[in-house]
Amino acid sequence: MNPLLNVDDALSKILGDMLTLEAETVSLPDAHDRVLAEDIVSPIDLPPFDNSAMDGYAIRYGDSAAASRSNPTRLAVAMDIMAGSAPDGQLEAGAAARIMTGAPIPSGASAVIPVEDTDDDWSKGENSPLPASVSLYRSLRKGENIRRAGENIKVGETIMKAGSDIGPAEVGMIAGIGRPRVEVIRQPKVVILSSGDELVDIYDELSPGKIRDTNGYTLAALARQAGGVPIRLPIAKDSLDSIRALYRRALSISPDLLISTAGVSVGAADLVRVVMDELGEIDFWRINMRPGKPLAYGTIQGVPFFGLPGNPVSTMVTFEVLVRPALAKIAGRSISQRRVKATAADDMRSDGRRTYARVTLTREDERLIARATGIQSSGALMSMVLADGLAIIAEDQEVVRAGSELDVLLLRTVNL
Ligand code: AMP
Ligand code: MG
């Protein structure tokens, strides 16, 4: 028997093999949650013109120098500038322009006094009659309440780099520079394969000896969460013909990644292995991890392939540790796993393989406490429902004592 393969070595081999997909063009609303495939350079200044940060009066700031509440300065109101209008003409010394938030600053003006600091009252709204004059209750600094053209971004500036995630702010910014379409990395098509005579789908009767295919559903959800487009195929029977047909159908979809579960454990019907060997270049790895020791990895007609162990927890844990980073690389996303440090609430045991133990996390007296979720059987999917994270027990460490510190891979957002 070959020695067990180290988890980190397995992962670096996998990451070395994965290629990031090509770009495609999508409309801006569809770009949300995608990965940018181009640098975005602004063709304009933003804001495009000097504008008011307040509802108030634009003035020459020097005209306010002597103004105070007890001794206001009175200016003639010479202009009225609404948002969306383009003022023409110059604001003269001794005059004020009524101006709305976002409206362009007229030339000559060098500050905006908020309406609250004047004797005007806009409680009647924007349609209040334009007063003949306005009293200023305070002095202003040069440029006060003016948002300068280009203060947000300048023409020619690179505002986002290829490879960044497009969140709501990025969508808004790209809209702001007037781009209706954007280049993003294509989303990986992930085909998910289940096989086994014991498996039935969720619509089917649970007759004696049968269980439901849960891996197909968890994997589809995990693939979607990781930015892929999952395609779950019908369950194959434990026969060569059925498994061959399943793999052929999978390949006909032109997937970017194939994930199968079951058929890689010792003692599993060897049929899946036979088909994997027939169609692809597959290594059968024994990884030094628990759960998830047996794993098939390689390519099938050029498509990256993972044959994950069939036990539902092993399926999920091997996905988290090995497939999620691989899928991130294919999708052009940053490969960051969210880890925190936590203190073990109780003694935890391992068999000397690197162990990923399901734990809950709670904040107690400034410390983050990791507590095992109870049953740790690799068949007990409920332990994943309960778990906030996977506590990592290093290789060759057979006991982690209560009170010692552990690395925990987060499985969900928790209130830390
Ligand atoms: P095998 O590798 O076929 O021996 O399967 C290992 C274990 O995983 C068995 O208990 C299977 O019933 C279970 N299993 C395999 N595939 C699935 C699946 N798609 N959903 C849920 N459990 C599965
Ligand atoms: Mg099976």
XYZ file of C-alpha atoms and ligand atoms in Angstrom:
440
model
C 0.000 0.000 0.000
C 1.200 3.492 -0.805
C 1.698 5.792 2.151
C -1.191 8.154 2.808
C -1.078 11.377 0.809
C -0.776 14.607 2.801
C -3.851 16.895 2.467
C -1.792 19.985 1.580
C 0.188 18.097 -1.058
C -3.050 16.795 -2.574
C -4.468 20.318 -2.666
C -1.409 21.882 -4.263
C -1.337 19.173 -6.934
C -5.043 19.815 -7.627
C -4.641 23.602 -7.763
C -1.663 23.222 -10.098
C -3.886 21.318 -12.529
C -6.888 23.673 -12.555
C -7.249 26.304 -15.266
C -9.369 29.426 -14.964
C -12.199 29.626 -17.486
C -12.356 32.180 -20.288
C -14.311 35.436 -20.203
C -17.816 36.102 -21.486
C -19.783 39.313 -21.873
C -22.891 39.808 -19.745
C -25.292 42.680 -19.182
C -24.536 44.731 -16.092
C -27.430 43.446 -13.923
C -26.298 39.872 -14.620
C -22.749 40.707 -13.563
C -23.664 40.800 -9.881
C -21.876 38.042 -7.922
C -19.652 37.248 -10.886
C -15.887 37.677 -11.257
C -14.585 40.546 -13.347
C -12.453 39.452 -16.318
C -11.208 42.911 -17.344
C -9.756 45.986 -15.675
C -12.427 48.673 -15.546
C -11.084 52.081 -16.562
C -13.306 55.114 -16.159
C -13.893 57.131 -19.347
C -15.179 60.068 -17.277
C -14.697 62.003 -14.082
C -17.136 61.136 -11.334
C -18.878 63.189 -10.340
C -18.759 64.652 -13.858
C -19.145 68.266 -12.599
C -18.779 70.279 -9.384
C -22.060 69.919 -7.511
C -23.740 70.794 -4.271
C -23.612 68.401 -1.295
C -26.528 70.235 0.341
C -29.837 71.910 -0.317
C -29.030 75.575 0.213
C -27.484 78.597 -1.458
C -24.343 78.732 -3.567
C -22.339 81.894 -2.899
C -18.874 83.371 -3.231
C -17.462 82.210 0.105
C -15.863 85.602 0.798
C -19.336 87.151 0.905
C -20.081 85.185 4.085
C -16.964 86.338 6.001
C -18.831 88.645 8.389
C -22.029 86.587 8.700
C -23.323 85.363 12.072
C -26.703 84.587 13.613
C -26.714 87.897 15.500
C -25.453 89.839 12.477
C -26.595 88.015 9.282
C -25.335 88.930 5.811
C -28.048 89.602 3.257
C -27.513 88.543 -0.395
C -29.779 88.975 -3.428
C -31.049 85.654 -4.841
C -30.051 85.765 -8.500
C -30.382 82.164 -9.703
C -32.338 78.980 -8.996
C -30.577 75.714 -9.850
C -32.446 72.410 -9.743
C -30.776 68.977 -9.868
C -30.474 68.001 -13.518
C -30.275 71.550 -14.826
C -27.185 73.135 -16.346
C -26.834 76.713 -15.046
C -25.629 79.341 -17.471
C -24.254 82.640 -16.414
C -21.916 83.690 -13.678
C -22.764 84.133 -10.006
C -21.795 87.721 -9.212
C -20.337 88.976 -5.929
C -23.069 89.809 -3.423
C -25.508 87.346 -4.992
C -26.681 83.846 -4.080
C -28.066 80.953 -6.137
C -30.667 78.667 -4.606
C -29.329 75.183 -5.261
C -30.460 71.586 -4.707
C -28.292 68.648 -3.638
C -26.506 67.270 -6.690
C -27.172 70.350 -8.832
C -24.208 71.896 -10.677
C -22.338 74.738 -8.975
C -22.637 77.903 -11.072
C -19.368 79.443 -12.152
C -18.151 82.061 -9.711
C -19.613 80.254 -6.656
C -17.124 78.806 -4.176
C -19.241 77.409 -1.304
C -22.772 76.296 -0.451
C -24.527 77.324 2.724
C -27.126 74.792 3.911
C -30.670 76.178 4.000
C -30.749 75.510 7.775
C -28.075 78.198 8.201
C -30.179 80.835 6.419
C -33.475 82.602 7.101
C -35.131 80.653 4.262
C -37.586 77.880 5.061
C -38.042 75.014 2.630
C -40.619 73.210 4.683
C -42.918 73.767 1.722
C -40.525 71.654 -0.358
C -38.643 72.301 -3.556
C -41.513 74.307 -4.955
C -41.225 77.058 -2.334
C -41.295 80.450 -4.048
C -37.862 81.870 -4.786
C -37.169 84.661 -2.248
C -35.732 87.957 -3.472
C -32.958 87.752 -0.905
C -31.512 85.437 1.715
C -29.770 86.039 5.067
C -26.682 83.983 5.906
C -26.257 82.998 9.582
C -22.615 81.918 9.408
C -19.413 82.205 7.433
C -18.217 79.458 5.088
C -14.872 77.949 4.209
C -13.747 77.980 0.595
C -15.228 74.921 -1.149
C -17.518 74.030 1.738
C -20.330 71.657 0.694
C -19.059 71.422 -2.877
C -18.388 67.959 -4.294
C -15.624 68.455 -6.857
C -15.657 66.946 -10.344
C -13.475 63.816 -10.276
C -13.243 63.651 -6.478
C -14.743 60.132 -6.559
C -12.831 58.885 -9.597
C -10.816 60.545 -12.351
C -10.992 59.956 -16.076
C -8.507 57.206 -17.015
C -8.401 55.770 -13.501
C -8.569 51.966 -13.092
C -11.439 51.548 -10.691
C -11.573 47.725 -10.518
C -9.075 45.030 -11.372
C -9.740 41.827 -13.299
C -10.341 39.066 -10.769
C -12.381 41.145 -8.338
C -15.795 40.033 -7.161
C -18.669 42.150 -8.460
C -20.857 43.107 -5.503
C -23.628 45.698 -5.350
C -21.193 48.636 -4.999
C -19.218 47.483 -8.052
C -22.430 47.137 -10.086
C -23.335 50.710 -9.102
C -19.889 52.047 -9.949
C -19.893 50.361 -13.374
C -23.354 51.863 -13.976
C -21.935 55.226 -12.892
C -19.405 55.197 -15.712
C -22.079 54.188 -18.204
C -21.138 50.590 -19.043
C -24.144 48.444 -20.032
C -22.065 45.261 -20.491
C -19.058 43.843 -18.743
C -16.583 40.984 -19.191
C -16.787 38.300 -16.510
C -15.322 34.826 -16.069
C -17.705 32.177 -17.359
C -19.389 30.224 -14.569
C -18.187 26.615 -14.343
C -20.725 23.985 -15.340
C -20.488 21.340 -12.612
C -22.054 17.971 -13.370
C -22.918 15.858 -10.336
C -23.134 12.077 -10.537
C -24.633 9.631 -8.047
C -24.761 5.874 -8.348
C -25.849 3.006 -6.150
C -28.633 0.421 -6.084
C -29.566 1.630 -2.608
C -30.267 5.187 -3.740
C -33.644 6.654 -4.602
C -34.551 10.240 -5.441
C -36.612 12.510 -3.204
C -39.832 11.827 -5.099
C -39.543 8.056 -4.735
C -40.921 5.683 -2.123
C -38.413 4.661 0.561
C -38.774 0.885 0.269
C -36.768 -1.498 2.518
C -33.008 -1.250 1.983
C -33.192 2.095 0.192
C -31.933 5.530 1.215
C -32.350 8.854 -0.509
C -29.625 10.407 -2.616
C -28.561 13.317 -0.432
C -25.095 13.864 -1.934
C -26.528 14.938 -5.281
C -28.430 17.700 -3.525
C -25.730 18.849 -1.102
C -23.151 18.908 -3.900
C -25.426 20.910 -6.188
C -25.913 23.424 -3.369
C -22.179 23.540 -2.589
C -21.303 23.993 -6.268
C -23.797 26.837 -6.599
C -22.499 28.446 -3.399
C -18.982 28.295 -4.864
C -20.070 30.172 -8.005
C -20.745 27.184 -10.271
C -23.802 26.142 -12.244
C -24.733 22.658 -10.966
C -26.333 20.010 -13.142
C -27.529 16.950 -11.235
C -28.063 13.830 -13.331
C -30.408 10.908 -12.524
C -28.989 8.203 -10.246
C -27.234 5.280 -11.968
C -27.689 1.676 -10.872
C -24.759 -0.499 -9.759
C -24.212 -1.944 -13.248
C -21.522 -1.193 -15.796
C -24.070 -0.218 -18.440
C -25.902 2.165 -16.177
C -22.708 3.820 -14.894
C -21.238 4.075 -18.411
C -24.442 5.659 -19.659
C -24.334 8.155 -16.787
C -20.742 9.194 -17.523
C -21.410 9.463 -21.277
C -24.397 11.659 -20.618
C -22.306 13.778 -18.250
C -19.645 14.304 -20.918
C -22.258 15.221 -23.539
C -23.074 18.320 -21.441
C -19.491 19.644 -21.916
C -18.945 20.184 -18.207
C -16.098 22.175 -16.690
C -15.964 19.897 -13.647
C -17.314 16.416 -12.874
C -18.039 15.326 -9.326
C -19.216 11.842 -8.512
C -19.820 10.302 -5.129
C -19.495 6.719 -3.939
C -17.698 3.782 -5.462
C -14.239 4.811 -4.243
C -14.271 3.152 -0.823
C -12.570 -0.170 -0.266
C -15.234 -2.832 -0.683
C -17.482 -0.617 -2.774
C -18.752 -2.315 -5.896
C -15.768 -1.730 -8.175
C -17.960 -0.861 -11.132
C -17.524 2.884 -10.792
C -13.748 2.453 -10.736
C -13.927 0.338 -13.868
C -15.803 3.053 -15.743
C -13.511 5.788 -14.399
C -10.521 3.801 -15.658
C -12.145 3.142 -19.032
C -13.008 6.750 -19.720
C -10.397 8.789 -17.915
C -6.979 9.267 -16.415
C -7.804 8.740 -12.778
C -5.640 8.270 -9.697
C -7.098 6.595 -6.660
C -5.759 8.543 -3.749
C -5.655 7.572 -0.116
C -5.498 10.897 1.675
C -4.315 11.330 5.223
C -7.577 12.878 6.345
C -10.642 11.969 8.322
C -13.303 11.823 7.112
C -12.534 11.306 3.436
C -9.532 9.026 3.008
C -10.365 7.439 -0.387
C -10.729 9.839 -3.279
C -10.497 9.493 -7.039
C -8.940 12.429 -8.856
C -7.944 13.109 -12.439
C -9.526 13.946 -15.780
C -12.180 12.311 -17.898
C -11.710 13.274 -21.550
C -9.898 16.378 -20.398
C -12.506 17.409 -17.826
C -11.294 17.662 -14.200
C -12.877 14.913 -12.145
C -13.375 14.269 -8.441
C -14.724 10.936 -7.221
C -15.631 11.759 -3.624
C -16.377 9.195 -0.929
C -20.075 8.369 -0.648
C -20.672 8.900 3.046
C -22.531 12.217 3.187
C -20.212 13.897 5.695
C -17.113 12.672 3.842
C -18.614 14.050 0.639
C -19.107 17.485 2.172
C -15.777 17.626 4.001
C -13.732 16.573 0.952
C -15.648 19.185 -1.043
C -14.752 21.879 1.510
C -11.104 20.917 1.746
C -10.254 19.994 -1.864
C -13.050 20.793 -4.315
C -14.077 24.260 -3.134
C -10.561 25.670 -3.702
C -10.383 23.891 -7.089
C -13.731 25.316 -8.149
C -12.639 28.768 -6.972
C -9.607 28.586 -9.246
C -11.719 27.434 -12.225
C -14.158 30.268 -11.550
C -11.339 32.821 -11.178
C -12.269 33.543 -7.567
C -9.804 34.103 -4.766
C -9.010 30.877 -2.946
C -9.571 31.949 0.606
C -10.948 29.667 3.223
C -12.394 31.408 6.208
C -10.568 30.232 9.323
C -10.826 31.270 12.941
C -9.025 30.233 16.124
C -11.145 28.647 18.820
C -10.675 26.912 22.155
C -11.697 23.269 22.509
C -14.469 22.925 25.101
C -13.713 19.255 25.743
C -11.001 16.735 24.914
C -11.143 15.757 21.227
C -9.668 12.588 19.772
C -8.296 11.573 16.414
C -6.726 8.439 14.925
C -3.591 10.279 13.747
C -4.977 11.335 10.364
C -5.680 15.046 9.891
C -9.179 15.248 11.320
C -11.912 17.690 10.433
C -14.278 17.540 13.406
C -17.724 19.079 13.202
C -18.082 21.769 15.872
C -20.411 24.534 16.957
C -18.889 27.887 17.849
C -20.005 30.129 20.696
C -18.536 33.275 22.178
C -17.907 32.857 25.909
C -15.965 35.429 27.995
C -14.224 36.939 24.949
C -13.163 33.481 23.762
C -14.541 31.470 20.873
C -15.414 27.991 22.102
C -15.544 24.963 19.785
C -17.776 22.119 20.875
C -18.148 18.816 19.003
C -21.633 18.406 17.506
C -22.134 15.001 19.102
C -22.121 12.042 16.751
C -19.087 12.326 14.431
C -19.961 9.373 12.154
C -19.185 10.180 8.531
C -22.668 8.958 7.657
C -24.459 11.369 9.992
C -25.322 14.353 7.823
C -27.138 15.948 10.772
C -23.709 16.665 12.289
C -23.145 19.021 9.310
C -26.533 20.661 9.815
C -25.522 21.416 13.407
C -21.924 22.414 12.647
C -20.683 25.983 12.338
C -17.237 24.803 11.320
C -14.687 22.047 10.964
C -12.074 21.978 13.736
C -8.751 20.792 12.360
C -6.762 18.297 14.404
C -3.264 18.029 12.983
C -1.664 14.825 11.733
C -0.218 12.604 14.473
C -2.070 14.448 17.191
C -4.285 11.899 18.873
C -5.776 14.072 21.589
C -6.577 17.749 21.736
C -6.995 18.683 25.375
C -9.886 20.836 26.569
C -8.701 24.452 26.707
C -6.202 24.198 23.851
C -6.457 26.260 20.690
C -7.656 24.896 17.348
C -7.990 26.203 13.785
C -11.601 26.053 12.615
C -12.678 26.184 8.981
C -15.940 28.138 8.941
C -18.903 26.504 7.210
C -21.293 29.402 7.664
C -21.442 32.978 8.810
C -21.647 32.945 12.581
C -21.944 35.792 15.054
C -18.394 35.810 16.288
P -20.006 3.345 -1.517
O -18.797 4.141 -1.770
O -20.852 3.110 -2.716
O -19.710 2.101 -0.752
O -20.893 4.244 -0.530
C -20.465 4.589 0.763
C -21.660 5.042 1.585
O -22.167 6.239 1.072
C -22.816 4.056 1.575
O -23.407 4.032 2.857
C -23.757 4.672 0.573
O -25.098 4.275 0.772
C -23.570 6.117 0.821
N -23.887 6.902 -0.376
C -23.360 6.724 -1.587
N -23.867 7.608 -2.470
C -24.733 8.370 -1.780
C -25.568 9.465 -2.123
N -25.596 9.957 -3.369
N -26.331 10.017 -1.155
C -26.300 9.532 0.101
N -25.526 8.526 0.494
C -24.751 7.924 -0.425
Mg -22.353 2.366 -3.744
